[in-house]
CSV table of C-alpha atoms and ligand atoms in Angstrom, one decimal:
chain,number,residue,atom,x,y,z
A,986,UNK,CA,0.0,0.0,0.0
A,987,UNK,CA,1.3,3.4,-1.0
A,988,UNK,CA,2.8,6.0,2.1
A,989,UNK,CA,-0.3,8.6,0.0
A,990,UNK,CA,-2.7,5.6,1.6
A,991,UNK,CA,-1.7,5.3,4.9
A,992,UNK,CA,-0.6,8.5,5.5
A,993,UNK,CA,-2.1,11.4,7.9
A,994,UNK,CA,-4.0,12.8,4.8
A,995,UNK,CA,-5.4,9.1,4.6
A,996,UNK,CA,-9.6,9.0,4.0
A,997,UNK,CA,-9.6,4.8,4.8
A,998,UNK,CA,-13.2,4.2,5.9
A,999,UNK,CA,-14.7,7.2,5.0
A,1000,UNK,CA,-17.1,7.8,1.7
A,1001,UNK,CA,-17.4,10.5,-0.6
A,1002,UNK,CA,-20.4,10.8,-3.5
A,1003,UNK,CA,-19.0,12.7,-6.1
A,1004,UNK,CA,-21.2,13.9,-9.2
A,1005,UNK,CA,-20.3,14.4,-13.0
A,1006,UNK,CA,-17.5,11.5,-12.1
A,1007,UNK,CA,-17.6,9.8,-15.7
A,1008,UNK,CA,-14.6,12.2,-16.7
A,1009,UNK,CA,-13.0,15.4,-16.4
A,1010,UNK,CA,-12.9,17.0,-13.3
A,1011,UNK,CA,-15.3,14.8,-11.4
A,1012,UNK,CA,-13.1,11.8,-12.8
A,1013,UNK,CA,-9.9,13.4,-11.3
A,1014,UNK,CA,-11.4,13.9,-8.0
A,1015,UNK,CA,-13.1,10.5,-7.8
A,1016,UNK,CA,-9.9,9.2,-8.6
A,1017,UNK,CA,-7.5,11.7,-6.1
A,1018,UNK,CA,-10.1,10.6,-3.4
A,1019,UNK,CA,-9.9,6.8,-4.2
A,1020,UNK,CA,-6.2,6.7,-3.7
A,1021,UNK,CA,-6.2,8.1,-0.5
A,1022,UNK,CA,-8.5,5.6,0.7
A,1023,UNK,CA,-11.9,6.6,0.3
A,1024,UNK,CA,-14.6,4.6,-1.1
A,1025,UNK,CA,-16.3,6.7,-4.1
A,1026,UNK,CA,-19.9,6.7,-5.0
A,1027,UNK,CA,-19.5,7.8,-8.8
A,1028,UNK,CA,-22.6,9.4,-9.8
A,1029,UNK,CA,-23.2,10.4,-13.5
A,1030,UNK,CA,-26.2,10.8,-16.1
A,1031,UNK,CA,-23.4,8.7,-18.5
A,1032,UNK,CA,-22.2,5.4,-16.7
A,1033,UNK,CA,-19.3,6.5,-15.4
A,1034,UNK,CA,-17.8,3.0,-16.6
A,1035,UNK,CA,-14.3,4.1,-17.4
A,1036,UNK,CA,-14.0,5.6,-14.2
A,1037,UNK,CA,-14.6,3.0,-12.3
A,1038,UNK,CA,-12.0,0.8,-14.4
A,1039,UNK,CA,-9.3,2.9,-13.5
A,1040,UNK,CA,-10.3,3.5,-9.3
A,1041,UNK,CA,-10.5,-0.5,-9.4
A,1042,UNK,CA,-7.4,-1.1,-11.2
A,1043,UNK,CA,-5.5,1.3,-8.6
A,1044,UNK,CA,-7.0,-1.2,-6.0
A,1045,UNK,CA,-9.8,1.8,-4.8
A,1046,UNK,CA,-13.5,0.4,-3.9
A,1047,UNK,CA,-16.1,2.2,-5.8
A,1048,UNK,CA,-19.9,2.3,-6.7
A,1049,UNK,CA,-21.5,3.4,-9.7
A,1050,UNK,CA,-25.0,5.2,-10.2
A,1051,UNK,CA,-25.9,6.4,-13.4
A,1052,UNK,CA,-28.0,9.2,-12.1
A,1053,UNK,CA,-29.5,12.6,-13.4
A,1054,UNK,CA,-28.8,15.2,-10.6
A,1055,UNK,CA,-32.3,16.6,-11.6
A,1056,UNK,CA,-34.0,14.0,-10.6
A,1057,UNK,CA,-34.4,14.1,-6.7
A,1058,UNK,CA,-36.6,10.6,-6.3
A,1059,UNK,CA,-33.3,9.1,-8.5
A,1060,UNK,CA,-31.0,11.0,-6.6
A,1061,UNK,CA,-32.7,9.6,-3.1
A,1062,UNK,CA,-32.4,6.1,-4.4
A,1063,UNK,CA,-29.0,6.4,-5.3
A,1064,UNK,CA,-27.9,7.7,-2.0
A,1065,UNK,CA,-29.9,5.4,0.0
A,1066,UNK,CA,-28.2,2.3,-2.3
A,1067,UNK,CA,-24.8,4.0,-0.9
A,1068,UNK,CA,-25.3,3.8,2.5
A,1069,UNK,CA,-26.4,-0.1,2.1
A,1070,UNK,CA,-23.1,-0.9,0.4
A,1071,UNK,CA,-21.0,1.6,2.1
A,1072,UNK,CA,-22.5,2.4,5.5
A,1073,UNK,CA,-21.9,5.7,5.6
A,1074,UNK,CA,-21.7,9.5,3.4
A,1075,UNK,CA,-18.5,11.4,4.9
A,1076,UNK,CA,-18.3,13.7,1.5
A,1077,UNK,CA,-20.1,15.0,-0.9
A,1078,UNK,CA,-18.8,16.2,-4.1
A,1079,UNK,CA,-21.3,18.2,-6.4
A,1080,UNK,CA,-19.4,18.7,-9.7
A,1081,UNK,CA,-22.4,17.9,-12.2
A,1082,UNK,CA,-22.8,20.2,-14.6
A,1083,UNK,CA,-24.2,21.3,-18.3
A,1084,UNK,CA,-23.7,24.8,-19.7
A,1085,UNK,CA,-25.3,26.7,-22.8
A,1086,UNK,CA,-23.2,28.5,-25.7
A,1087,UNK,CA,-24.2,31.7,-26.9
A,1088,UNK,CA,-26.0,35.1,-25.8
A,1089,UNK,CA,-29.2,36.2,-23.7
A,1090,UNK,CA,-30.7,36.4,-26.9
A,1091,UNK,CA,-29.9,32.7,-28.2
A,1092,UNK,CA,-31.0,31.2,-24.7
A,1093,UNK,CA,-34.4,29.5,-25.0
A,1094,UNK,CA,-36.5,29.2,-22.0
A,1095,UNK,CA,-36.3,25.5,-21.7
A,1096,UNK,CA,-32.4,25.9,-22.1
A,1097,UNK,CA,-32.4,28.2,-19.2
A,1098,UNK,CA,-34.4,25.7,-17.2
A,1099,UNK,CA,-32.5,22.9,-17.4
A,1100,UNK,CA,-29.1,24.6,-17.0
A,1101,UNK,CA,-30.5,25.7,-13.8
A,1102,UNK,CA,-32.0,22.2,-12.9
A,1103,UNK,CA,-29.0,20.6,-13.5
A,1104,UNK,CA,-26.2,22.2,-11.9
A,1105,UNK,CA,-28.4,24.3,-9.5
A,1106,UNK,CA,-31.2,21.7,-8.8
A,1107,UNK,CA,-28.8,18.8,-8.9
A,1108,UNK,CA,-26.9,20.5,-6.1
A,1109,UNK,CA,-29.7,20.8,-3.9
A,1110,UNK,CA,-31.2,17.2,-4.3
A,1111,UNK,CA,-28.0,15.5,-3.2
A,1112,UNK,CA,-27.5,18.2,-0.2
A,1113,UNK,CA,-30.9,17.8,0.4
A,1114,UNK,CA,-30.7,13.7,0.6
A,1115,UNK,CA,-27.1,13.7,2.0
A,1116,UNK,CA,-27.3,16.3,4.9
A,1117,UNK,CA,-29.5,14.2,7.2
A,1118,UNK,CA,-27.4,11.3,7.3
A,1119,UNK,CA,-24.2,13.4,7.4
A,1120,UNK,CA,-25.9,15.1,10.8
A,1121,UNK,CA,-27.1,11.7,12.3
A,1122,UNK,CA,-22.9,10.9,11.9
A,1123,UNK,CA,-21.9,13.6,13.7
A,1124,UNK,CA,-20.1,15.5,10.6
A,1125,UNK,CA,-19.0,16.0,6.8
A,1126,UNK,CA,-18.0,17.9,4.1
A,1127,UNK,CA,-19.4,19.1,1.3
A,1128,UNK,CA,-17.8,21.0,-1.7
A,1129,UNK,CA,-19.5,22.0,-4.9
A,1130,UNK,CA,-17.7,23.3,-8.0
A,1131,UNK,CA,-19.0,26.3,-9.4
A,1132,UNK,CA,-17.2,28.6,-11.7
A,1133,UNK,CA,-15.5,32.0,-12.1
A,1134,UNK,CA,-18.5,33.1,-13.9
A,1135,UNK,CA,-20.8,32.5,-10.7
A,1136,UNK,CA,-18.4,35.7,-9.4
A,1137,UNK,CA,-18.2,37.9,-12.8
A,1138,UNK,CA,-21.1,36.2,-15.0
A,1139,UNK,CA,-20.4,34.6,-18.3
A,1140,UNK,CA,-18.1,35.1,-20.1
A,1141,UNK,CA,-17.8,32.2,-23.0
A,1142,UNK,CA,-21.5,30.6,-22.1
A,1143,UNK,CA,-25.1,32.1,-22.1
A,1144,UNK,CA,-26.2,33.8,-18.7
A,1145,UNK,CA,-28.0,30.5,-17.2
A,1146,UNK,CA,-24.8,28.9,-16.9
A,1147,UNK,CA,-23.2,32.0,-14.7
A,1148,UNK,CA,-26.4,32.3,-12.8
A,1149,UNK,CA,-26.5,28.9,-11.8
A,1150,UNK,CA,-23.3,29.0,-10.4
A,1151,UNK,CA,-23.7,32.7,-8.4
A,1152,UNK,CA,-26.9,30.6,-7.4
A,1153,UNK,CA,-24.6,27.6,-6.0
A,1154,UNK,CA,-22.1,30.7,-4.2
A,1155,UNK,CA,-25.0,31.6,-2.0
A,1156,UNK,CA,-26.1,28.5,-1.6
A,1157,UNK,CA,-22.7,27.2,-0.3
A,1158,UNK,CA,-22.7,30.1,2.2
A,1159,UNK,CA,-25.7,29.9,3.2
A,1160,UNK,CA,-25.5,26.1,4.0
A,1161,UNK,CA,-22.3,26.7,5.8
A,1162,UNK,CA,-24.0,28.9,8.1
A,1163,UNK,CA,-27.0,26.8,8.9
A,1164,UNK,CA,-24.8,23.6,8.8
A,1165,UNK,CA,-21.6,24.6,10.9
A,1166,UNK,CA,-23.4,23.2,14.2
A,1167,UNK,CA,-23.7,19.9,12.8
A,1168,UNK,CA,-19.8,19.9,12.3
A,1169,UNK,CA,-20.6,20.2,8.5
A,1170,UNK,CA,-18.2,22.4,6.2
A,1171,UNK,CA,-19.8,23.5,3.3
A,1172,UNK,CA,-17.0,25.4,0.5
A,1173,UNK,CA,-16.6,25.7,-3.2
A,1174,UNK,CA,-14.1,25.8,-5.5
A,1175,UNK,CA,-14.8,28.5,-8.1
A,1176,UNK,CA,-12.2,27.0,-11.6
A,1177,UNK,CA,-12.0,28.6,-14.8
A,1178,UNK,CA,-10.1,27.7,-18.0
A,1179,UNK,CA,-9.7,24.1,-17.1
A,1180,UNK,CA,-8.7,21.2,-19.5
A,1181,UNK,CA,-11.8,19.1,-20.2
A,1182,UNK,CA,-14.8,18.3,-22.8
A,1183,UNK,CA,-16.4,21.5,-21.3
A,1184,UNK,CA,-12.9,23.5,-22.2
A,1185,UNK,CA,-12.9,21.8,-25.0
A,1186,UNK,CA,-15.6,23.2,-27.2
A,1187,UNK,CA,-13.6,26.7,-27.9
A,1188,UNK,CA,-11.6,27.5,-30.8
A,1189,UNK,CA,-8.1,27.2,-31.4
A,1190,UNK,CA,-8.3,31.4,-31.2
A,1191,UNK,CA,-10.6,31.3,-28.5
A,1192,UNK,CA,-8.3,29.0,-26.5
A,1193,UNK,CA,-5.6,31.4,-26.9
A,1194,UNK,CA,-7.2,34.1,-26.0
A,1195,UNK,CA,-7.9,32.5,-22.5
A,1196,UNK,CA,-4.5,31.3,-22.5
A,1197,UNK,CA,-3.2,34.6,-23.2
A,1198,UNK,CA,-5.4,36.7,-20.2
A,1199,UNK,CA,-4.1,33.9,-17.4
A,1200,UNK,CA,-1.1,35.5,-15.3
A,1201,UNK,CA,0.2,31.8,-15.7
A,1202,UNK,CA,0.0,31.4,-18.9
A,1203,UNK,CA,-1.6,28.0,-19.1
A,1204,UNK,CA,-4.8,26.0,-19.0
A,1205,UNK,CA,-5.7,24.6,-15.7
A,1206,UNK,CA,-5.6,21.0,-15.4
A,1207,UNK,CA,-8.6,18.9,-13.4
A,1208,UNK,CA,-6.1,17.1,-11.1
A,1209,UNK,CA,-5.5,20.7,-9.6
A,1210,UNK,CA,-9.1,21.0,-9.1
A,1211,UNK,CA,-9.1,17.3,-7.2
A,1212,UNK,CA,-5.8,18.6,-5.4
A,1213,UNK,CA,-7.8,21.3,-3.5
A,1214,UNK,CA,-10.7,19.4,-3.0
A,1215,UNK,CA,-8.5,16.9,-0.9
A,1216,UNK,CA,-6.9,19.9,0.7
A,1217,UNK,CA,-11.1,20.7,1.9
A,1218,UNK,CA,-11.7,17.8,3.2
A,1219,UNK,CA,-8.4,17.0,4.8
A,1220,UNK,CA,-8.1,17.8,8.9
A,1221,UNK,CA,-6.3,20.8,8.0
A,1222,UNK,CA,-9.2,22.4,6.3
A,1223,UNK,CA,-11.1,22.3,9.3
A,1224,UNK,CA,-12.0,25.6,10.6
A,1225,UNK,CA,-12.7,26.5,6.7
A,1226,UNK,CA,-16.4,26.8,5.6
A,1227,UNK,CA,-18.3,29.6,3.3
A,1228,UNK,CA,-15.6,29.6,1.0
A,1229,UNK,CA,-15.4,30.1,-2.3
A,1230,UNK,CA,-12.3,28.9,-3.5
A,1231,UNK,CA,-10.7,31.0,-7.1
A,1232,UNK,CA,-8.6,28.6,-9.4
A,1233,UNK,CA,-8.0,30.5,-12.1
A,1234,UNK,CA,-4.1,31.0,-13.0
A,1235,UNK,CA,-4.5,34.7,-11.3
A,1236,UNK,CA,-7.4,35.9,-14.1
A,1237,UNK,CA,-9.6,36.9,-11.1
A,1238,UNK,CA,-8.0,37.9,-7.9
A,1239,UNK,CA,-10.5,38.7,-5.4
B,995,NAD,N1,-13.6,22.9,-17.5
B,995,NAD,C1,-13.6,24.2,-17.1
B,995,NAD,O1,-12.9,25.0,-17.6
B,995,NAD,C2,-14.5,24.6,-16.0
B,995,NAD,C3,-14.4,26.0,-15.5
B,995,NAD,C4,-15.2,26.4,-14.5
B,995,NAD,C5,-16.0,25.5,-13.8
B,995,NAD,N2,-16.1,24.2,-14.3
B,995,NAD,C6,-17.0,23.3,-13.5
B,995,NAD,O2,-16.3,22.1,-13.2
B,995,NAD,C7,-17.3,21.0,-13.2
B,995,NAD,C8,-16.8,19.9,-14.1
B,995,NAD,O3,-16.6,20.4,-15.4
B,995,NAD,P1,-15.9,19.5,-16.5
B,995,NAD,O4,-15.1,20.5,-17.3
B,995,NAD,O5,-15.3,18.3,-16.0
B,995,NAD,O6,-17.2,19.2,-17.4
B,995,NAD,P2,-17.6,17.9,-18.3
B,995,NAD,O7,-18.7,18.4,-19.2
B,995,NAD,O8,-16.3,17.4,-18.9
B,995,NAD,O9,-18.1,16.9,-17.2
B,995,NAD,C9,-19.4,17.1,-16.6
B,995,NAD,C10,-19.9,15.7,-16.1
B,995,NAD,O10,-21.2,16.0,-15.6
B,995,NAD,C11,-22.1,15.0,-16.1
B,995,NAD,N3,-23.4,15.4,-16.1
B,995,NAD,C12,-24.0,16.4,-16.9
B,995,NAD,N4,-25.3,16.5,-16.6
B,995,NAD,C13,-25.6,15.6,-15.6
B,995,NAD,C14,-26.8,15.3,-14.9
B,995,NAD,N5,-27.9,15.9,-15.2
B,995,NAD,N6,-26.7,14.4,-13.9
B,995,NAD,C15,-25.5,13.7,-13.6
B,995,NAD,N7,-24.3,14.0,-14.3
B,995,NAD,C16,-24.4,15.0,-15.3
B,995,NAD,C17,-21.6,14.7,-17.5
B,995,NAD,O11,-22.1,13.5,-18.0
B,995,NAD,C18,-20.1,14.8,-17.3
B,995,NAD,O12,-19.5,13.5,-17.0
B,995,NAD,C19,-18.6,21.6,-13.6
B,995,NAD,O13,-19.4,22.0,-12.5
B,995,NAD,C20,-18.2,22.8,-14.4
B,995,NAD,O14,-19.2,23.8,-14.4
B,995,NAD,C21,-15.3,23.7,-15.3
């Protein structure tokens, strides 16, 4: 067993959900979680298949629920099928997302909808499902990605996809607040410009014109984003909660 798995940052016998896990950023953090231990509950509206090839073949122990976030009844089941194999939810992960291209004006009201159902709804359900169990153990941590444009609005994707994530700002601070007695940390980690599918959709022009406005000069990569979700749930981010964390290569300093 590696030094990473035994270690003090070690997660052995604890569970995280994590959401959008079938690749990208969700499939880094499933994966960054996995080897330090943690049993992983990959949630996805794809089956996050390949995922859960890799977390076995690293030895990890994982689950997988093809889920849409939307759907709270779904999202209960999946949750309650978790705690049945796994006994307990430590963490919860809410990475799930869908964005919409193009301006106000392009944006059709069902568009609109389900951007906000998705990454905004699916955020609440599996709070919603996962809190009381996290406060009849005594404790947990929840993170939720949302995204620079929750803090400046849009700036490559219609106005639902910013607004959802603003939406998921507050809602992470205002979980924190009413949480924190239950020894629950609620944060999120605010990314922009990293390299996924999502990222991927720009141009060759458009990608250099991100690259170009980053202090850093580079695309973000999604095992950064799993890097500071272990640092949230480690010991040492205990006394952090109502955060919104900025990844961004220095674009945003705030
Ligand atoms: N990539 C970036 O540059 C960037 C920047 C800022 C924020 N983010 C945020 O990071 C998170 C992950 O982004 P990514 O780039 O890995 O995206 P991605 O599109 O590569 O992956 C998103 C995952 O969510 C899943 N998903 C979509 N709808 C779902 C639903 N209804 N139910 C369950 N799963 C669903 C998809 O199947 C996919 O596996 C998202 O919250 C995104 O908004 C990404």
């Amino acid at each position: 067993m590696s030094k990473e798995k035994e270690g003090p940052m070690s997660l052995k016998g604890k569970t995280a959900i994590v959401t959008g896990a079938a690749r990208g950023i969700g499939r880094a953090i499933a994966l960054a979680l996995s080897r330090r231990s943690c049993q992983v509950v990959l949630v996805d509206i794809h089956p996050p298949i390949q995922t859960a090839e890799l977390v076995q073949k690293e030895g990890g122990q994982c689950m997988e629920a093809a889920v849409d976030v939307s759907d709270y009844s779904a999202v209960k089941k999946a949750v309650e099928e978790a705690v049945a194999k796994f006994d307990r939810i430590d963490i919860l992960v809410n990475n799930a997302a869908i964005i919409h291209r193009g301006t106000f004006l392009d944006l059709k009201p069902e568009d609109w909808r389900s951007v906000l159902d998705v990454n905004l709804g699916g955020t609440f359900n599996c709070c919603h499902t996962v809190v009381p169990l996290m406060i009849s153990q005594g404790g947990g941590r929840i993170i939720n990605i949302t995204s620079i444009a929750g803090k400046m609005g849009d700036i490559t994707a219609s106005p639902a996809y910013g607004t959802s994530k603003g939406a998921i700002n507050t809602f992470t601070k205002s979980l924190a607040r009413q949480l924190a007695s239950y020894n629950i940390t609620v944060n999120a980690i605010a990314p922009h410009a990293i390299e996924t599918d999502m990222s991927a959709q720009w141009s060759e022009e458009k990608r250099q014109e991100v690259i170009n406005s980053i202090p850093l000069k580079r695309l973000g990569k999604p095992e950064e984003v799993a890097e500071a979700v272990l640092f949230l749930v480690s010991d040492g981010a205990s006394f952090i909660t109502g955060e919104i964390l900025d990844m961004n290569g220095g674009y945003l300093m705030d």
